[in-house]
Amino acid sequence: MQQFIDAAPGIRLWTEQRGAADAAPLLLVMGARASGVAWPEPLVDALAAHHRVIRYDHRDTGRSSWPFEERPYRIPDLADDVIAVLDGLGIDRAHIVGMSLGGMLAQLVLADHPDRLLSATLIGTSALSSTPYTRPDGTTVPVEELPGISPEVLELWARPVEDHGPTADMQRRIEHWRVLAGDQLPFDIDSFRALERRVIEHTGHDRTSTAHGRAEHDGMLRTDRLAKNEVPTLVICAPAEPVFPPPHPQHLAQCVRGARVVEIPGMAHALPPAVLEPLATAILRHTGAAAG
């Protein structure tokens, strides 16, 4: 079922629900510049067998409003959209699964609105905390010295997005996924091509907004509140991650009180078919335990 939610004046967000209406809600929050339909269908279906799954388009993606050029917003405003989606659908509390920027938004909700969450799962993201990372040997590493984004990803993100026609655009999109998918699993080009075709068809055009990369992100640290967290939290560790490589997941679990880490073999900063079953299993075990 599809529905539009009025999140703020002039801001409408596209949402989709799947699964039994009386099942525990589970909200999927995608990463920067990514439409909600970037969540792979097999993963959504696997989660919807146990949950009322909701996914939505961020501002400036998919079928939601594209307001940034006329009315710039801040990244924390996107976290407010998470609450607006829950309110608009009449959901008091939900499980949340956030990937990349979505994982940061999930942390903001963990910190600022813990009463709205049943559990949280954080994927491919970094801690909104200034707490140093403590290695297994007891030594510490300042946050600013943790591994950064790979040079290959940075170079790709620095390229201007230019209109050279649909064929060149699809090649650019596939190359982006090839880099984000890492080197531990074979690259499934067909699945990512199908994903991008689905995103373009859903959106109605092939333009990509850079709004999320330009939005102000000051004031996002939640060090003290995350350290006092009481919401059951799972951190997914992707060993081939090129954006927030290990030990970012371990650091995140240290910053969010009570969080635990589960590694998905071969996973990077993408969701190819090979990782979907173990990822769904990890999420459902976590939400099931939180419900119990």
CSV table of C-alpha atoms in Angstrom, one decimal, residues 7-166:
chain,number,residue,atom,x,y,z
A,7,ALA,CA,6.1,15.8,6.9
A,8,ALA,CA,6.4,19.6,7.0
A,9,PRO,CA,4.9,22.6,5.1
A,10,GLY,CA,5.5,21.9,1.5
A,11,ILE,CA,7.2,18.5,2.1
A,12,ARG,CA,5.4,15.3,1.1
A,13,LEU,CA,7.0,11.9,1.5
A,14,TRP,CA,6.1,8.8,-0.5
A,15,THR,CA,5.7,5.7,1.7
A,16,GLU,CA,5.0,2.1,1.0
A,17,GLN,CA,3.7,-0.5,3.5
A,18,ARG,CA,4.0,-4.3,3.1
A,19,GLY,CA,3.1,-7.1,5.4
A,20,ALA,CA,0.3,-7.7,7.9
A,21,ALA,CA,-1.3,-4.5,9.2
A,22,ASP,CA,-1.3,-5.9,12.7
A,23,ALA,CA,2.4,-7.0,12.7
A,24,ALA,CA,5.0,-5.1,14.6
A,25,PRO,CA,6.1,-2.1,12.4
A,26,LEU,CA,9.6,-2.0,10.9
A,27,LEU,CA,10.7,1.2,9.2
A,28,LEU,CA,13.5,1.1,6.6
A,29,VAL,CA,15.6,4.2,6.2
A,30,MET,CA,17.9,4.4,3.2
A,31,GLY,CA,21.1,6.3,2.7
A,32,ALA,CA,22.0,9.6,1.1
A,33,ARG,CA,20.5,10.3,-2.4
A,34,ALA,CA,18.7,6.9,-2.3
A,35,SER,CA,15.0,6.3,-2.8
A,36,GLY,CA,13.2,3.9,-0.6
A,37,VAL,CA,12.9,1.4,-3.5
A,38,ALA,CA,16.7,1.0,-3.3
A,39,TRP,CA,15.9,-1.5,-0.5
A,40,PRO,CA,16.0,-4.9,-2.4
A,41,GLU,CA,12.7,-6.5,-3.0
A,42,PRO,CA,13.7,-9.9,-1.6
A,43,LEU,CA,14.9,-8.3,1.7
A,44,VAL,CA,11.6,-6.3,2.0
A,45,ASP,CA,9.6,-9.5,1.4
A,46,ALA,CA,11.6,-11.5,3.9
A,47,LEU,CA,11.1,-8.8,6.6
A,48,ALA,CA,7.4,-8.4,5.7
A,49,ALA,CA,6.8,-12.1,6.4
A,50,HIS,CA,7.1,-11.1,10.1
A,51,HIS,CA,6.6,-7.3,10.2
A,52,ARG,CA,4.5,-4.4,8.8
A,53,VAL,CA,7.4,-3.0,6.8
A,54,ILE,CA,7.5,0.6,5.8
A,55,ARG,CA,9.9,2.2,3.4
A,56,TYR,CA,9.8,5.8,2.1
A,57,ASP,CA,11.6,8.3,-0.1
A,58,HIS,CA,13.7,10.9,1.5
A,59,ARG,CA,13.3,14.5,0.5
A,60,ASP,CA,14.9,15.0,-2.9
A,61,THR,CA,14.6,11.4,-3.9
A,62,GLY,CA,12.0,9.3,-5.7
A,63,ARG,CA,8.4,10.5,-5.5
A,64,SER,CA,8.8,12.7,-2.4
A,65,SER,CA,9.2,16.5,-2.6
A,66,TRP,CA,12.4,17.9,-4.1
A,67,PRO,CA,12.6,21.2,-2.2
A,68,PHE,CA,16.3,21.7,-1.5
A,69,GLU,CA,17.2,24.2,-4.3
A,70,GLU,CA,14.5,26.6,-3.1
A,71,ARG,CA,14.3,25.7,0.6
A,72,PRO,CA,17.6,24.2,1.9
A,73,TYR,CA,17.3,22.0,4.9
A,74,ARG,CA,19.7,20.3,7.4
A,75,ILE,CA,20.5,16.6,7.8
A,76,PRO,CA,18.7,16.5,11.2
A,77,ASP,CA,15.6,17.6,9.4
A,78,LEU,CA,15.7,14.2,7.6
A,79,ALA,CA,15.6,12.6,11.1
A,80,ASP,CA,12.5,14.6,11.8
A,81,ASP,CA,11.0,13.1,8.7
A,82,VAL,CA,11.4,9.6,10.3
A,83,ILE,CA,9.1,10.7,13.1
A,84,ALA,CA,6.8,12.4,10.7
A,85,VAL,CA,6.4,9.1,8.8
A,86,LEU,CA,5.6,7.2,12.0
A,87,ASP,CA,3.1,9.9,13.0
A,88,GLY,CA,1.5,10.1,9.6
A,89,LEU,CA,0.9,6.3,9.6
A,90,GLY,CA,-0.4,6.3,13.2
A,91,ILE,CA,2.6,4.2,14.5
A,92,ASP,CA,3.5,4.8,18.1
A,93,ARG,CA,6.7,2.6,18.2
A,94,ALA,CA,8.6,0.8,15.5
A,95,HIS,CA,11.7,-1.2,14.8
A,96,ILE,CA,14.1,0.8,12.6
A,97,VAL,CA,16.7,-0.3,10.2
A,98,GLY,CA,19.0,2.4,8.8
A,99,MET,CA,21.7,2.1,6.2
A,100,SER,CA,24.6,4.6,5.7
A,101,LEU,CA,23.1,8.1,6.2
A,102,GLY,CA,19.9,6.2,7.3
A,103,GLY,CA,22.0,4.7,10.1
A,104,MET,CA,22.9,8.2,11.2
A,105,LEU,CA,19.3,9.3,11.1
A,106,ALA,CA,18.4,6.2,13.1
A,107,GLN,CA,21.0,7.2,15.7
A,108,LEU,CA,19.4,10.7,16.0
A,109,VAL,CA,16.1,9.0,16.6
A,110,LEU,CA,17.7,6.7,19.1
A,111,ALA,CA,19.1,9.7,21.0
A,112,ASP,CA,16.2,12.1,20.7
A,113,HIS,CA,13.1,9.9,20.5
A,114,PRO,CA,13.9,6.5,22.1
A,115,ASP,CA,10.3,6.2,23.2
A,116,ARG,CA,9.3,5.7,19.5
A,117,LEU,CA,11.6,2.7,18.9
A,118,LEU,CA,11.2,-1.0,19.6
A,119,SER,CA,14.7,-1.7,18.3
A,120,ALA,CA,17.4,-0.3,16.0
A,121,THR,CA,19.6,-1.9,13.4
A,122,LEU,CA,22.5,0.2,12.0
A,123,ILE,CA,24.2,-0.7,8.7
A,124,GLY,CA,27.1,0.8,6.9
A,125,THR,CA,27.4,3.9,9.1
A,126,SER,CA,29.5,5.6,11.7
A,127,ALA,CA,28.9,6.7,15.3
A,128,LEU,CA,27.5,10.1,16.1
A,129,SER,CA,29.8,10.2,19.1
A,130,SER,CA,33.2,11.7,20.1
A,131,THR,CA,34.0,8.7,22.2
A,132,PRO,CA,37.4,7.2,21.2
A,133,TYR,CA,37.5,3.6,19.9
A,134,THR,CA,39.0,1.1,22.4
A,135,ARG,CA,41.0,-1.6,20.7
A,136,PRO,CA,40.8,-5.2,22.0
A,137,ASP,CA,44.3,-4.6,23.6
A,138,GLY,CA,42.9,-1.7,25.6
A,139,THR,CA,44.5,1.1,23.7
A,140,THR,CA,42.4,3.9,22.3
A,141,VAL,CA,42.0,5.6,19.0
A,142,PRO,CA,40.6,9.1,18.6
A,143,VAL,CA,37.5,9.2,16.3
A,144,GLU,CA,39.4,11.4,13.8
A,145,GLU,CA,42.0,8.7,13.4
A,146,LEU,CA,39.6,5.9,12.5
A,147,PRO,CA,39.9,4.7,8.8
A,148,GLY,CA,38.3,7.0,6.3
A,149,ILE,CA,36.4,6.5,3.1
A,150,SER,CA,38.5,4.7,0.4
A,151,PRO,CA,40.2,6.9,-2.2
A,152,GLU,CA,38.3,5.1,-5.0
A,153,VAL,CA,35.0,6.0,-3.5
A,154,LEU,CA,36.1,9.6,-2.8
A,155,GLU,CA,37.2,9.9,-6.4
A,156,LEU,CA,33.9,8.6,-7.7
A,157,TRP,CA,31.9,10.9,-5.5
A,158,ALA,CA,34.0,13.9,-6.7
A,159,ARG,CA,33.1,13.4,-10.3
A,160,PRO,CA,30.4,15.8,-11.5
A,161,VAL,CA,27.1,14.2,-12.5
A,162,GLU,CA,26.6,15.2,-16.1
A,163,ASP,CA,23.9,14.4,-18.6
A,164,HIS,CA,25.4,12.3,-21.4
A,165,GLY,CA,22.3,10.3,-22.1
A,166,PRO,CA,20.6,7.2,-20.6
